């Protein structure tokens, strides 16, 4: 499949869950950063394109290779679905498919009302039998390393996913 896809700017609260690490370590950054445009760099835009590919694979029940050659435009920058992106995203897609559970939400808005933030969780999967909630935040692996331990962004998504499931169930 070869096409061109223009992705809209992503939306989230200010700060969004991805900015929580900074805010936890420097609360004053909330005021200092207000009004400054949040311009994504090359690596973040590439990650956005890879996120789109992963979401398409999971919602359309396809493998990443199906989208080979597709061009994805993110904030004016064009990326092609090449072998590197296919290989990386397929690892993510296979991981999500192996998780137990019968409820899968892809690119779902979650709210954390107590702290007044919201964002988009990449993957929420719930296994009703074991009452296990899985929240997956895909990182494409280019640029800045993001540790999973003590990850405030992932915790916010998990809290938001739990709140969402309390409404759904």
Short mmCIF file of C-alpha atoms in Angstrom, two decimals:
data_model
loop_
_atom_site.label_atom_id
_atom_site.label_comp_id
_atom_site.label_asym_id
_atom_site.label_seq_id
_atom_site.Cartn_x
_atom_site.Cartn_y
_atom_site.Cartn_z
CA UNK A 1 0.00 0.00 0.00
CA UNK A 2 1.49 3.32 -0.97
CA UNK A 3 -0.29 6.55 -0.17
CA UNK A 4 0.32 9.88 1.48
CA UNK A 5 -1.11 10.63 4.92
CA UNK A 6 -1.13 14.09 6.54
CA UNK A 7 -1.38 13.82 10.31
CA UNK A 8 -3.02 16.60 12.33
CA UNK A 9 -1.20 18.20 15.23
CA UNK A 10 -1.63 16.09 18.37
CA UNK A 11 -3.61 17.56 21.22
CA UNK A 12 -3.12 17.27 24.95
CA UNK A 13 -3.49 19.38 28.05
CA UNK A 14 -0.82 21.88 29.01
CA UNK A 15 1.19 20.25 30.36
CA UNK A 16 0.39 16.89 28.85
CA UNK A 17 1.43 13.61 30.38
CA UNK A 18 4.68 13.69 28.39
CA UNK A 19 5.64 16.90 30.22
CA UNK A 20 5.05 15.56 33.72
CA UNK A 21 8.66 14.48 34.25
CA UNK A 22 9.79 18.08 33.79
CA UNK A 23 7.02 19.47 36.00
CA UNK A 24 7.68 17.00 38.84
CA UNK A 25 11.35 18.02 38.94
CA UNK A 26 10.71 21.73 38.28
CA UNK A 27 7.17 22.88 39.15
CA UNK A 28 8.07 26.43 38.16
CA UNK A 29 8.43 25.27 34.57
CA UNK A 30 4.62 25.35 34.31
CA UNK A 31 4.64 29.13 34.51
CA UNK A 32 7.92 29.63 32.68
CA UNK A 33 6.84 27.54 29.68
CA UNK A 34 3.37 29.09 29.37
CA UNK A 35 2.96 30.72 25.97
CA UNK A 36 6.08 29.15 24.47
CA UNK A 37 5.19 27.06 21.40
CA UNK A 38 5.80 23.34 21.83
CA UNK A 39 7.58 22.62 18.55
CA UNK A 40 8.42 18.99 17.96
CA UNK A 41 11.88 18.13 16.69
CA UNK A 42 12.72 15.63 13.96
CA UNK A 43 12.82 12.60 16.30
CA UNK A 44 9.44 13.47 17.84
CA UNK A 45 7.89 13.85 14.38
CA UNK A 46 9.37 10.52 13.31
CA UNK A 47 7.86 8.98 16.45
CA UNK A 48 4.47 10.46 15.58
CA UNK A 49 4.66 8.87 12.13
CA UNK A 50 5.59 5.52 13.69
CA UNK A 51 2.70 5.85 16.17
CA UNK A 52 0.31 6.32 13.26
CA UNK A 53 1.67 3.17 11.62
CA UNK A 54 1.29 1.13 14.83
CA UNK A 55 -2.26 2.36 15.35
CA UNK A 56 -3.20 1.54 11.75
CA UNK A 57 -1.74 -1.96 12.08
CA UNK A 58 -3.70 -2.66 15.24
CA UNK A 59 -7.01 -1.14 14.17
CA UNK A 60 -6.91 -2.48 10.61
CA UNK A 61 -5.48 -5.87 11.70
CA UNK A 62 -2.53 -5.60 9.31
CA UNK A 63 1.21 -6.04 9.64
CA UNK A 64 3.49 -3.03 9.26
CA UNK A 65 4.89 -4.27 5.95
CA UNK A 66 1.46 -3.71 4.36
CA UNK A 67 2.13 0.04 4.60
CA UNK A 68 5.60 -0.06 2.96
CA UNK A 69 6.19 3.05 0.88
CA UNK A 70 3.41 5.06 2.53
CA UNK A 71 4.43 8.67 3.05
CA UNK A 72 3.39 10.28 6.33
CA UNK A 73 3.56 14.05 6.79
CA UNK A 74 3.92 15.35 10.34
CA UNK A 75 4.03 19.13 10.89
CA UNK A 76 5.40 19.71 7.41
CA UNK A 77 8.01 16.94 7.53
CA UNK A 78 7.56 13.85 5.35
CA UNK A 79 8.53 10.34 6.43
CA UNK A 80 8.36 7.18 4.37
CA UNK A 81 7.41 3.85 5.89
CA UNK A 82 10.71 2.09 5.26
CA UNK A 83 12.25 -1.18 6.48
CA UNK A 84 13.56 0.40 9.71
CA UNK A 85 10.15 1.78 10.65
CA UNK A 86 8.42 -1.45 9.64
CA UNK A 87 10.77 -3.57 11.78
CA UNK A 88 10.47 -1.34 14.86
CA UNK A 89 6.71 -0.90 14.69
CA UNK A 90 6.11 -4.60 14.04
CA UNK A 91 7.85 -5.43 17.34
CA UNK A 92 5.38 -3.09 19.09
CA UNK A 93 2.37 -4.50 17.21
CA UNK A 94 3.36 -8.11 17.97
CA UNK A 95 3.86 -7.25 21.66
CA UNK A 96 0.39 -5.69 21.91
CA UNK A 97 -1.22 -8.61 20.09
CA UNK A 98 0.36 -11.07 22.53
CA UNK A 99 -1.04 -9.32 25.60
CA UNK A 100 -4.04 -11.12 27.06
CA UNK A 101 -7.37 -9.40 27.02
CA UNK A 102 -10.47 -8.85 25.01
CA UNK A 103 -10.75 -5.07 25.18
CA UNK A 104 -8.26 -3.07 23.11
CA UNK A 105 -8.29 0.72 22.86
CA UNK A 106 -5.83 2.36 20.46
CA UNK A 107 -4.86 6.05 20.62
CA UNK A 108 -7.51 6.80 23.23
CA UNK A 109 -7.90 10.07 25.10
CA UNK A 110 -7.61 9.63 28.85
CA UNK A 111 -8.29 12.20 31.55
CA UNK A 112 -6.64 12.52 34.95
CA UNK A 113 -9.14 14.91 36.51
CA UNK A 114 -7.60 15.21 39.97
CA UNK A 115 -4.53 16.90 38.47
CA UNK A 116 -6.39 18.38 35.50
CA UNK A 117 -4.42 16.83 32.67
CA UNK A 118 -5.31 14.70 29.69
CA UNK A 119 -3.51 13.05 26.82
CA UNK A 120 -3.70 10.20 24.38
CA UNK A 121 -2.71 6.73 25.56
CA UNK A 122 -1.21 4.67 22.75
CA UNK A 123 -2.57 1.33 23.91
CA UNK A 124 -4.99 0.32 26.65
CA UNK A 125 -5.74 -3.37 26.87
CA UNK A 126 -7.88 -4.96 29.55
CA UNK A 127 -8.09 -8.62 30.46
CA UNK A 128 -11.39 -9.04 32.32
CA UNK A 129 -10.62 -12.61 33.35
CA UNK A 130 -7.54 -11.64 35.37
CA UNK A 131 -8.69 -8.03 35.94
CA UNK A 132 -5.38 -6.83 34.51
CA UNK A 133 -4.97 -3.46 32.84
CA UNK A 134 -2.14 -3.00 30.34
CA UNK A 135 -1.06 0.49 29.27
CA UNK A 136 1.56 0.64 26.54
CA UNK A 137 3.33 3.84 25.54
CA UNK A 138 5.24 3.23 22.32
CA UNK A 139 8.65 4.88 22.02
CA UNK A 140 10.16 4.62 18.56
CA UNK A 141 13.73 4.45 19.83
CA UNK A 142 15.29 7.38 18.03
CA UNK A 143 16.75 10.36 19.87
CA UNK A 144 16.17 10.70 23.61
CA UNK A 145 16.11 7.62 25.87
CA UNK A 146 12.96 7.42 28.02
CA UNK A 147 13.20 5.09 31.04
CA UNK A 148 10.15 3.00 31.90
CA UNK A 149 10.81 2.81 35.65
CA UNK A 150 9.20 5.62 37.64
CA UNK A 151 7.78 7.07 34.40
CA UNK A 152 5.31 9.84 35.24
CA UNK A 153 3.82 9.90 31.75
CA UNK A 154 3.00 6.20 31.88
CA UNK A 155 1.57 6.55 35.38
CA UNK A 156 -0.73 9.34 34.19
CA UNK A 157 -1.92 7.21 31.27
CA UNK A 158 -2.52 4.27 33.62
CA UNK A 159 -4.50 6.47 36.01
CA UNK A 160 -6.52 7.85 33.11
CA UNK A 161 -7.08 4.35 31.68
CA UNK A 162 -8.29 3.12 35.07
CA UNK A 163 -10.69 6.08 35.31
CA UNK A 164 -11.91 5.31 31.79
CA UNK A 165 -12.51 1.65 32.60
CA UNK A 166 -14.42 2.54 35.75
CA UNK A 167 -16.85 4.39 33.48
CA UNK A 168 -16.93 1.66 30.80
CA UNK A 169 -17.47 -1.32 33.07
#
